[in-house]
Amino acid sequence: ATHRSKVESRQDVTAATPPPSVVAEAFYQAALRHQQANKPVEAEILYKKLLELEPEHYNAMNNLGVIYMSQKMNHEAIEVFNHIIALKGDFADPYYNLACLYAQTGNTPRSLWSLKVAVSMNKEFKDWAKEDKDLEKIRHTPEFKRICGK
């Protein structure tokens, strides 16, 4: 009969633990399901746990900002989106979300500027913007029409 020491058992447990990226992806998928099911509190908790494991998970950060936006926690949402932009300035999503938030709060110049940046990075946002209810307040402006077309 072989006897395993506690150290060996501990090593086996460690070896069986999935790497952080696998755990992070599981948190991300679970958070996304909660967010899509309109369970923002549960989603927020999971996104925050994920960000503890992978602080630069930009999609999780962006989705956290969207949750804050949907809960009218505008200051927190702006902070999150600006934080992402500071870390990864070539990620279009936070710019688009800022455009939506600023449009909702009546800050047309910032909304249009953010939309222009988002569209310059990702042309798909042109079509989204034409249908997005969050941008209704700015859709009539000449600048919106220049950015997105008619």
Short mmCIF file of N, CA and C in Angstrom, two decimals:
data_model
loop_
_atom_site.label_atom_id
_atom_site.label_comp_id
_atom_site.label_asym_id
_atom_site.label_seq_id
_atom_site.Cartn_x
_atom_site.Cartn_y
_atom_site.Cartn_z
N ALA A 1 0.85 -1.18 0.00
CA ALA A 1 0.00 0.00 0.00
C ALA A 1 0.89 1.23 0.00
N THR A 2 0.54 2.18 -0.86
CA THR A 2 1.32 3.41 -0.89
C THR A 2 0.60 4.47 -0.10
N HIS A 3 1.36 5.29 0.53
CA HIS A 3 0.81 6.38 1.32
C HIS A 3 1.24 7.69 0.69
N ARG A 4 0.29 8.57 0.48
CA ARG A 4 0.61 9.87 -0.12
C ARG A 4 0.72 10.91 0.97
N SER A 5 1.72 11.71 0.90
CA SER A 5 1.87 12.78 1.88
C SER A 5 0.87 13.89 1.58
N LYS A 6 0.67 14.76 2.56
CA LYS A 6 -0.22 15.90 2.37
C LYS A 6 0.30 16.82 1.28
N VAL A 7 1.60 16.95 1.17
CA VAL A 7 2.18 17.81 0.16
C VAL A 7 1.83 17.28 -1.23
N GLU A 8 1.98 15.96 -1.44
CA GLU A 8 1.65 15.38 -2.74
C GLU A 8 0.17 15.59 -3.04
N SER A 9 -0.68 15.38 -2.07
CA SER A 9 -2.11 15.57 -2.29
C SER A 9 -2.39 17.01 -2.66
N ARG A 10 -1.74 17.92 -1.98
CA ARG A 10 -1.92 19.35 -2.27
C ARG A 10 -1.49 19.66 -3.69
N GLN A 11 -0.39 19.07 -4.12
CA GLN A 11 0.08 19.30 -5.49
C GLN A 11 -0.94 18.77 -6.49
N ASP A 12 -1.53 17.63 -6.20
CA ASP A 12 -2.54 17.07 -7.09
C ASP A 12 -3.75 18.01 -7.21
N VAL A 13 -4.16 18.58 -6.08
CA VAL A 13 -5.29 19.50 -6.09
C VAL A 13 -4.95 20.73 -6.93
N THR A 14 -3.75 21.23 -6.74
CA THR A 14 -3.32 22.40 -7.50
C THR A 14 -3.29 22.08 -8.99
N ALA A 15 -2.78 20.94 -9.35
CA ALA A 15 -2.71 20.56 -10.75
C ALA A 15 -4.10 20.43 -11.37
N ALA A 16 -5.08 20.04 -10.57
CA ALA A 16 -6.44 19.86 -11.08
C ALA A 16 -7.20 21.17 -11.19
N THR A 17 -6.71 22.23 -10.56
CA THR A 17 -7.38 23.52 -10.61
C THR A 17 -7.21 24.11 -12.00
N PRO A 18 -8.33 24.51 -12.62
CA PRO A 18 -8.21 25.08 -13.97
C PRO A 18 -7.45 26.40 -13.95
N PRO A 19 -6.74 26.69 -15.02
CA PRO A 19 -6.02 27.97 -15.08
C PRO A 19 -7.00 29.15 -15.02
N PRO A 20 -6.53 30.30 -14.56
CA PRO A 20 -7.42 31.46 -14.40
C PRO A 20 -8.24 31.80 -15.64
N SER A 21 -7.66 31.64 -16.83
CA SER A 21 -8.41 32.02 -18.03
C SER A 21 -9.65 31.16 -18.22
N VAL A 22 -9.58 29.88 -17.84
CA VAL A 22 -10.74 29.00 -17.93
C VAL A 22 -11.79 29.43 -16.91
N VAL A 23 -11.33 29.73 -15.70
CA VAL A 23 -12.24 30.19 -14.65
C VAL A 23 -12.84 31.53 -15.06
N ALA A 24 -12.02 32.42 -15.58
CA ALA A 24 -12.49 33.74 -16.00
C ALA A 24 -13.55 33.60 -17.09
N GLU A 25 -13.33 32.72 -18.03
CA GLU A 25 -14.30 32.53 -19.11
C GLU A 25 -15.62 31.98 -18.56
N ALA A 26 -15.53 31.10 -17.57
CA ALA A 26 -16.76 30.57 -16.94
C ALA A 26 -17.52 31.70 -16.24
N PHE A 27 -16.79 32.56 -15.52
CA PHE A 27 -17.43 33.72 -14.88
C PHE A 27 -18.06 34.63 -15.93
N TYR A 28 -17.33 34.85 -17.03
CA TYR A 28 -17.83 35.74 -18.07
C TYR A 28 -19.12 35.20 -18.68
N GLN A 29 -19.13 33.93 -19.03
CA GLN A 29 -20.34 33.34 -19.63
C GLN A 29 -21.52 33.36 -18.67
N ALA A 30 -21.26 33.06 -17.40
CA ALA A 30 -22.33 33.09 -16.40
C ALA A 30 -22.85 34.52 -16.21
N ALA A 31 -21.94 35.47 -16.14
CA ALA A 31 -22.35 36.88 -15.98
C ALA A 31 -23.16 37.34 -17.18
N LEU A 32 -22.73 36.96 -18.36
CA LEU A 32 -23.44 37.32 -19.58
C LEU A 32 -24.86 36.75 -19.58
N ARG A 33 -25.00 35.50 -19.16
CA ARG A 33 -26.34 34.89 -19.08
C ARG A 33 -27.23 35.67 -18.11
N HIS A 34 -26.67 36.04 -16.96
CA HIS A 34 -27.45 36.83 -15.98
C HIS A 34 -27.82 38.19 -16.55
N GLN A 35 -26.88 38.82 -17.23
CA GLN A 35 -27.15 40.14 -17.81
C GLN A 35 -28.25 40.03 -18.86
N GLN A 36 -28.18 39.03 -19.71
CA GLN A 36 -29.19 38.85 -20.75
C GLN A 36 -30.56 38.47 -20.18
N ALA A 37 -30.54 37.84 -19.00
CA ALA A 37 -31.79 37.47 -18.34
C ALA A 37 -32.32 38.59 -17.46
N ASN A 38 -31.73 39.79 -17.59
CA ASN A 38 -32.12 40.96 -16.81
C ASN A 38 -31.98 40.73 -15.30
N LYS A 39 -30.85 40.15 -14.93
CA LYS A 39 -30.48 39.96 -13.53
C LYS A 39 -29.16 40.71 -13.29
N PRO A 40 -29.24 42.04 -13.26
CA PRO A 40 -28.01 42.84 -13.21
C PRO A 40 -27.19 42.67 -11.94
N VAL A 41 -27.84 42.43 -10.82
CA VAL A 41 -27.08 42.29 -9.57
C VAL A 41 -26.19 41.06 -9.63
N GLU A 42 -26.76 39.94 -10.09
CA GLU A 42 -25.99 38.71 -10.20
C GLU A 42 -24.86 38.86 -11.22
N ALA A 43 -25.17 39.51 -12.35
CA ALA A 43 -24.16 39.72 -13.38
C ALA A 43 -23.02 40.59 -12.85
N GLU A 44 -23.38 41.65 -12.15
CA GLU A 44 -22.35 42.56 -11.61
C GLU A 44 -21.39 41.82 -10.68
N ILE A 45 -21.93 40.98 -9.81
CA ILE A 45 -21.09 40.21 -8.88
C ILE A 45 -20.10 39.34 -9.65
N LEU A 46 -20.60 38.65 -10.68
CA LEU A 46 -19.73 37.77 -11.45
C LEU A 46 -18.69 38.55 -12.26
N TYR A 47 -19.09 39.67 -12.84
CA TYR A 47 -18.10 40.48 -13.58
C TYR A 47 -17.01 40.96 -12.63
N LYS A 48 -17.38 41.37 -11.44
CA LYS A 48 -16.37 41.85 -10.48
C LYS A 48 -15.43 40.72 -10.06
N LYS A 49 -15.97 39.50 -9.87
CA LYS A 49 -15.11 38.35 -9.53
C LYS A 49 -14.15 38.06 -10.68
N LEU A 50 -14.66 38.13 -11.88
CA LEU A 50 -13.84 37.91 -13.07
C LEU A 50 -12.72 38.94 -13.14
N LEU A 51 -13.05 40.19 -12.88
CA LEU A 51 -12.05 41.25 -12.97
C LEU A 51 -10.99 41.15 -11.87
N GLU A 52 -11.32 40.47 -10.78
CA GLU A 52 -10.29 40.19 -9.77
C GLU A 52 -9.26 39.21 -10.35
N LEU A 53 -9.73 38.26 -11.15
CA LEU A 53 -8.83 37.28 -11.76
C LEU A 53 -8.08 37.86 -12.96
N GLU A 54 -8.80 38.59 -13.78
CA GLU A 54 -8.23 39.18 -15.00
C GLU A 54 -8.62 40.65 -15.07
N PRO A 55 -7.84 41.51 -14.43
CA PRO A 55 -8.19 42.94 -14.34
C PRO A 55 -8.31 43.66 -15.68
N GLU A 56 -7.77 43.08 -16.74
CA GLU A 56 -7.84 43.74 -18.04
C GLU A 56 -8.79 43.00 -19.00
N HIS A 57 -9.82 42.39 -18.47
CA HIS A 57 -10.84 41.74 -19.30
C HIS A 57 -11.80 42.83 -19.76
N TYR A 58 -11.50 43.40 -20.93
CA TYR A 58 -12.19 44.60 -21.39
C TYR A 58 -13.68 44.38 -21.65
N ASN A 59 -14.05 43.20 -22.14
CA ASN A 59 -15.47 42.94 -22.38
C ASN A 59 -16.25 42.90 -21.07
N ALA A 60 -15.65 42.31 -20.04
CA ALA A 60 -16.31 42.27 -18.73
C ALA A 60 -16.46 43.68 -18.18
N MET A 61 -15.40 44.49 -18.29
CA MET A 61 -15.47 45.88 -17.83
C MET A 61 -16.56 46.63 -18.57
N ASN A 62 -16.59 46.46 -19.89
CA ASN A 62 -17.56 47.17 -20.71
C ASN A 62 -18.99 46.76 -20.31
N ASN A 63 -19.21 45.48 -20.12
CA ASN A 63 -20.54 45.00 -19.73
C ASN A 63 -20.93 45.49 -18.35
N LEU A 64 -19.96 45.61 -17.47
CA LEU A 64 -20.22 46.18 -16.14
C LEU A 64 -20.67 47.63 -16.29
N GLY A 65 -20.02 48.36 -17.17
CA GLY A 65 -20.43 49.74 -17.44
C GLY A 65 -21.85 49.81 -17.99
N VAL A 66 -22.20 48.87 -18.86
CA VAL A 66 -23.56 48.82 -19.41
C VAL A 66 -24.58 48.56 -18.30
N ILE A 67 -24.24 47.68 -17.37
CA ILE A 67 -25.13 47.42 -16.23
C ILE A 67 -25.33 48.71 -15.44
N TYR A 68 -24.24 49.41 -15.16
CA TYR A 68 -24.36 50.68 -14.42
C TYR A 68 -25.24 51.66 -15.18
N MET A 69 -25.05 51.71 -16.50
CA MET A 69 -25.84 52.61 -17.33
C MET A 69 -27.33 52.25 -17.22
N SER A 70 -27.65 50.97 -17.29
CA SER A 70 -29.05 50.54 -17.24
C SER A 70 -29.69 50.82 -15.89
N GLN A 71 -28.85 50.94 -14.86
CA GLN A 71 -29.36 51.24 -13.52
C GLN A 71 -29.28 52.73 -13.21
N LYS A 72 -29.01 53.54 -14.24
CA LYS A 72 -28.89 55.00 -14.10
C LYS A 72 -27.77 55.40 -13.14
N MET A 73 -26.76 54.54 -13.02
CA MET A 73 -25.57 54.86 -12.24
C MET A 73 -24.56 55.46 -13.22
N ASN A 74 -24.92 56.64 -13.74
CA ASN A 74 -24.18 57.23 -14.85
C ASN A 74 -22.74 57.56 -14.50
N HIS A 75 -22.51 58.09 -13.32
CA HIS A 75 -21.15 58.43 -12.91
C HIS A 75 -20.26 57.19 -12.93
N GLU A 76 -20.76 56.09 -12.36
CA GLU A 76 -20.00 54.84 -12.32
C GLU A 76 -19.76 54.31 -13.72
N ALA A 77 -20.78 54.39 -14.58
CA ALA A 77 -20.64 53.91 -15.95
C ALA A 77 -19.57 54.72 -16.69
N ILE A 78 -19.62 56.04 -16.55
CA ILE A 78 -18.63 56.89 -17.22
C ILE A 78 -17.22 56.55 -16.73
N GLU A 79 -17.08 56.34 -15.44
CA GLU A 79 -15.76 55.96 -14.89
C GLU A 79 -15.26 54.67 -15.51
N VAL A 80 -16.13 53.67 -15.60
CA VAL A 80 -15.73 52.38 -16.17
C VAL A 80 -15.33 52.54 -17.63
N PHE A 81 -16.17 53.21 -18.41
CA PHE A 81 -15.87 53.37 -19.84
C PHE A 81 -14.57 54.16 -20.04
N ASN A 82 -14.36 55.21 -19.28
CA ASN A 82 -13.13 55.98 -19.40
C ASN A 82 -11.91 55.19 -18.96
N HIS A 83 -12.09 54.33 -17.97
CA HIS A 83 -10.99 53.47 -17.51
C HIS A 83 -10.58 52.50 -18.63
N ILE A 84 -11.56 51.92 -19.30
CA ILE A 84 -11.25 51.02 -20.42
C ILE A 84 -10.50 51.79 -21.51
N ILE A 85 -10.99 52.96 -21.84
CA ILE A 85 -10.36 53.78 -22.88
C ILE A 85 -8.92 54.11 -22.51
N ALA A 86 -8.67 54.40 -21.24
CA ALA A 86 -7.31 54.70 -20.79
C ALA A 86 -6.40 53.48 -20.94
N LEU A 87 -6.96 52.28 -20.72
CA LEU A 87 -6.16 51.05 -20.84
C LEU A 87 -6.03 50.57 -22.27
N LYS A 88 -7.11 50.71 -23.04
CA LYS A 88 -7.15 50.16 -24.40
C LYS A 88 -7.92 51.12 -25.29
N GLY A 89 -7.24 52.16 -25.72
CA GLY A 89 -7.88 53.23 -26.48
C GLY A 89 -8.42 52.82 -27.84
N ASP A 90 -8.04 51.64 -28.34
CA ASP A 90 -8.51 51.21 -29.65
C ASP A 90 -9.73 50.27 -29.56
N PHE A 91 -10.37 50.21 -28.40
CA PHE A 91 -11.56 49.38 -28.21
C PHE A 91 -12.78 50.28 -28.39
N ALA A 92 -13.54 50.04 -29.43
CA ALA A 92 -14.64 50.93 -29.82
C ALA A 92 -15.84 50.89 -28.88
N ASP A 93 -16.11 49.76 -28.26
CA ASP A 93 -17.34 49.59 -27.48
C ASP A 93 -17.55 50.64 -26.39
N PRO A 94 -16.53 50.96 -25.58
CA PRO A 94 -16.80 51.97 -24.54
C PRO A 94 -17.12 53.34 -25.12
N TYR A 95 -16.56 53.67 -26.28
CA TYR A 95 -16.90 54.94 -26.93
C TYR A 95 -18.37 54.93 -27.35
N TYR A 96 -18.81 53.82 -27.92
CA TYR A 96 -20.21 53.71 -28.34
C TYR A 96 -21.14 53.82 -27.13
N ASN A 97 -20.78 53.14 -26.06
CA ASN A 97 -21.62 53.19 -24.86
C ASN A 97 -21.63 54.58 -24.24
N LEU A 98 -20.52 55.29 -24.31
CA LEU A 98 -20.51 56.69 -23.85
C LEU A 98 -21.43 57.54 -24.73
N ALA A 99 -21.42 57.28 -26.03
CA ALA A 99 -22.33 58.01 -26.93
C ALA A 99 -23.77 57.80 -26.50
N CYS A 100 -24.12 56.57 -26.18
CA CYS A 100 -25.49 56.27 -25.73
C CYS A 100 -25.80 56.97 -24.40
N LEU A 101 -24.89 56.87 -23.46
CA LEU A 101 -25.11 57.47 -22.15
C LEU A 101 -25.24 58.98 -22.26
N TYR A 102 -24.34 59.61 -23.00
CA TYR A 102 -24.40 61.06 -23.13
C TYR A 102 -25.65 61.51 -23.88
N ALA A 103 -26.09 60.73 -24.85
CA ALA A 103 -27.34 61.07 -25.56
C ALA A 103 -28.52 61.01 -24.60
N GLN A 104 -28.56 59.98 -23.78
CA GLN A 104 -29.66 59.83 -22.82
C GLN A 104 -29.70 60.97 -21.81
N THR A 105 -28.54 61.49 -21.45
CA THR A 105 -28.47 62.53 -20.43
C THR A 105 -28.45 63.93 -21.02
N GLY A 106 -28.60 64.03 -22.35
CA GLY A 106 -28.72 65.34 -22.98
C GLY A 106 -27.41 66.04 -23.31
N ASN A 107 -26.30 65.32 -23.22
CA ASN A 107 -25.02 65.93 -23.56
C ASN A 107 -24.70 65.60 -25.03
N THR A 108 -25.36 66.32 -25.92
CA THR A 108 -25.27 66.04 -27.36
C THR A 108 -23.85 66.16 -27.90
N PRO A 109 -23.08 67.21 -27.55
CA PRO A 109 -21.72 67.29 -28.11
C PRO A 109 -20.84 66.08 -27.74
N ARG A 110 -20.86 65.69 -26.47
CA ARG A 110 -20.05 64.53 -26.07
C ARG A 110 -20.57 63.24 -26.70
N SER A 111 -21.87 63.13 -26.81
CA SER A 111 -22.47 61.95 -27.43
C SER A 111 -22.00 61.81 -28.88
N LEU A 112 -22.10 62.90 -29.62
CA LEU A 112 -21.70 62.87 -31.03
C LEU A 112 -20.21 62.61 -31.19
N TRP A 113 -19.39 63.22 -30.34
CA TRP A 113 -17.95 62.98 -30.41
C TRP A 113 -17.64 61.51 -30.14
N SER A 114 -18.25 60.95 -29.11
CA SER A 114 -18.01 59.54 -28.76
C SER A 114 -18.48 58.61 -29.87
N LEU A 115 -19.62 58.94 -30.46
CA LEU A 115 -20.14 58.13 -31.56
C LEU A 115 -19.19 58.20 -32.76
N LYS A 116 -18.70 59.38 -33.05
CA LYS A 116 -17.77 59.55 -34.18
C LYS A 116 -16.52 58.69 -33.98
N VAL A 117 -15.99 58.67 -32.78
CA VAL A 117 -14.80 57.86 -32.49
C VAL A 117 -15.15 56.37 -32.64
N ALA A 118 -16.26 55.97 -32.06
CA ALA A 118 -16.67 54.55 -32.13
C ALA A 118 -16.82 54.09 -33.58
N VAL A 119 -17.50 54.89 -34.39
CA VAL A 119 -17.75 54.53 -35.79
C VAL A 119 -16.44 54.51 -36.58
N SER A 120 -15.52 55.41 -36.25
CA SER A 120 -14.23 55.42 -36.95
C SER A 120 -13.44 54.14 -36.68
N MET A 121 -13.68 53.51 -35.53
CA MET A 121 -12.99 52.27 -35.18
C MET A 121 -13.74 51.03 -35.65
N ASN A 122 -15.06 51.12 -35.68
CA ASN A 122 -15.87 49.96 -36.03
C ASN A 122 -17.08 50.42 -36.83
N LYS A 123 -17.04 50.20 -38.12
CA LYS A 123 -18.10 50.68 -39.02
C LYS A 123 -19.46 50.05 -38.72
N GLU A 124 -19.49 48.90 -38.05
CA GLU A 124 -20.77 48.26 -37.70
C GLU A 124 -21.63 49.17 -36.82
N PHE A 125 -20.99 50.05 -36.08
CA PHE A 125 -21.75 50.93 -35.19
C PHE A 125 -22.63 51.91 -35.95
N LYS A 126 -22.32 52.17 -37.21
CA LYS A 126 -23.19 53.03 -38.02
C LYS A 126 -24.60 52.46 -38.07
N ASP A 127 -24.70 51.18 -38.39
CA ASP A 127 -26.02 50.53 -38.49
C ASP A 127 -26.68 50.42 -37.13
N TRP A 128 -25.90 50.09 -36.11
CA TRP A 128 -26.47 50.00 -34.75
C TRP A 128 -27.07 51.33 -34.35
N ALA A 129 -26.32 52.39 -34.59
CA ALA A 129 -26.72 53.73 -34.14
C ALA A 129 -28.05 54.16 -34.79
N LYS A 130 -28.26 53.75 -36.01
CA LYS A 130 -29.50 54.12 -36.71
C LYS A 130 -30.74 53.53 -36.06
N GLU A 131 -30.57 52.43 -35.34
CA GLU A 131 -31.70 51.74 -34.71
C GLU A 131 -31.71 51.85 -33.18
N ASP A 132 -30.62 52.25 -32.58
CA ASP A 132 -30.47 52.23 -31.12
C ASP A 132 -31.35 53.29 -30.47
N LYS A 133 -32.26 52.85 -29.62
CA LYS A 133 -33.17 53.77 -28.92
C LYS A 133 -32.41 54.74 -28.02
N ASP A 134 -31.27 54.32 -27.53
CA ASP A 134 -30.47 55.19 -26.66
C ASP A 134 -30.01 56.46 -27.39
N LEU A 135 -29.97 56.41 -28.70
CA LEU A 135 -29.46 57.54 -29.48
C LEU A 135 -30.56 58.36 -30.14
N GLU A 136 -31.81 58.11 -29.78
CA GLU A 136 -32.93 58.84 -30.39
C GLU A 136 -32.80 60.35 -30.27
N LYS A 137 -32.30 60.83 -29.15
CA LYS A 137 -32.22 62.27 -28.91
C LYS A 137 -31.23 62.99 -29.81
N ILE A 138 -30.31 62.25 -30.42
CA ILE A 138 -29.31 62.91 -31.28
C ILE A 138 -29.47 62.53 -32.76
N ARG A 139 -30.36 61.61 -33.05
CA ARG A 139 -30.48 61.10 -34.42
C ARG A 139 -30.88 62.18 -35.43
N HIS A 140 -31.58 63.20 -34.99
CA HIS A 140 -32.05 64.27 -35.88
C HIS A 140 -30.95 65.28 -36.24
N THR A 141 -29.82 65.23 -35.56
CA THR A 141 -28.79 66.25 -35.76
C THR A 141 -28.04 66.04 -37.08
N PRO A 142 -27.61 67.14 -37.69
CA PRO A 142 -26.81 67.02 -38.91
C PRO A 142 -25.52 66.21 -38.69
N GLU A 143 -24.91 66.38 -37.53
CA GLU A 143 -23.66 65.67 -37.23
C GLU A 143 -23.90 64.15 -37.18
N PHE A 144 -25.02 63.72 -36.58
CA PHE A 144 -25.35 62.29 -36.54
C PHE A 144 -25.45 61.75 -37.97
N LYS A 145 -26.14 62.53 -38.82
CA LYS A 145 -26.33 62.11 -40.22
C LYS A 145 -24.98 62.04 -40.96
N ARG A 146 -24.07 62.95 -40.63
CA ARG A 146 -22.74 62.90 -41.24
C ARG A 146 -21.97 61.65 -40.77
N ILE A 147 -22.11 61.33 -39.50
CA ILE A 147 -21.38 60.18 -38.94
C ILE A 147 -21.94 58.86 -39.47
N CYS A 148 -23.26 58.75 -39.49
CA CYS A 148 -23.89 57.46 -39.76
C CYS A 148 -24.55 57.35 -41.11
N GLY A 149 -24.70 58.44 -41.82
CA GLY A 149 -25.44 58.42 -43.06
C GLY A 149 -26.91 58.51 -42.76
N LYS A 150 -27.73 58.53 -43.78
CA LYS A 150 -29.16 58.74 -43.58
C LYS A 150 -29.89 57.53 -43.13
#
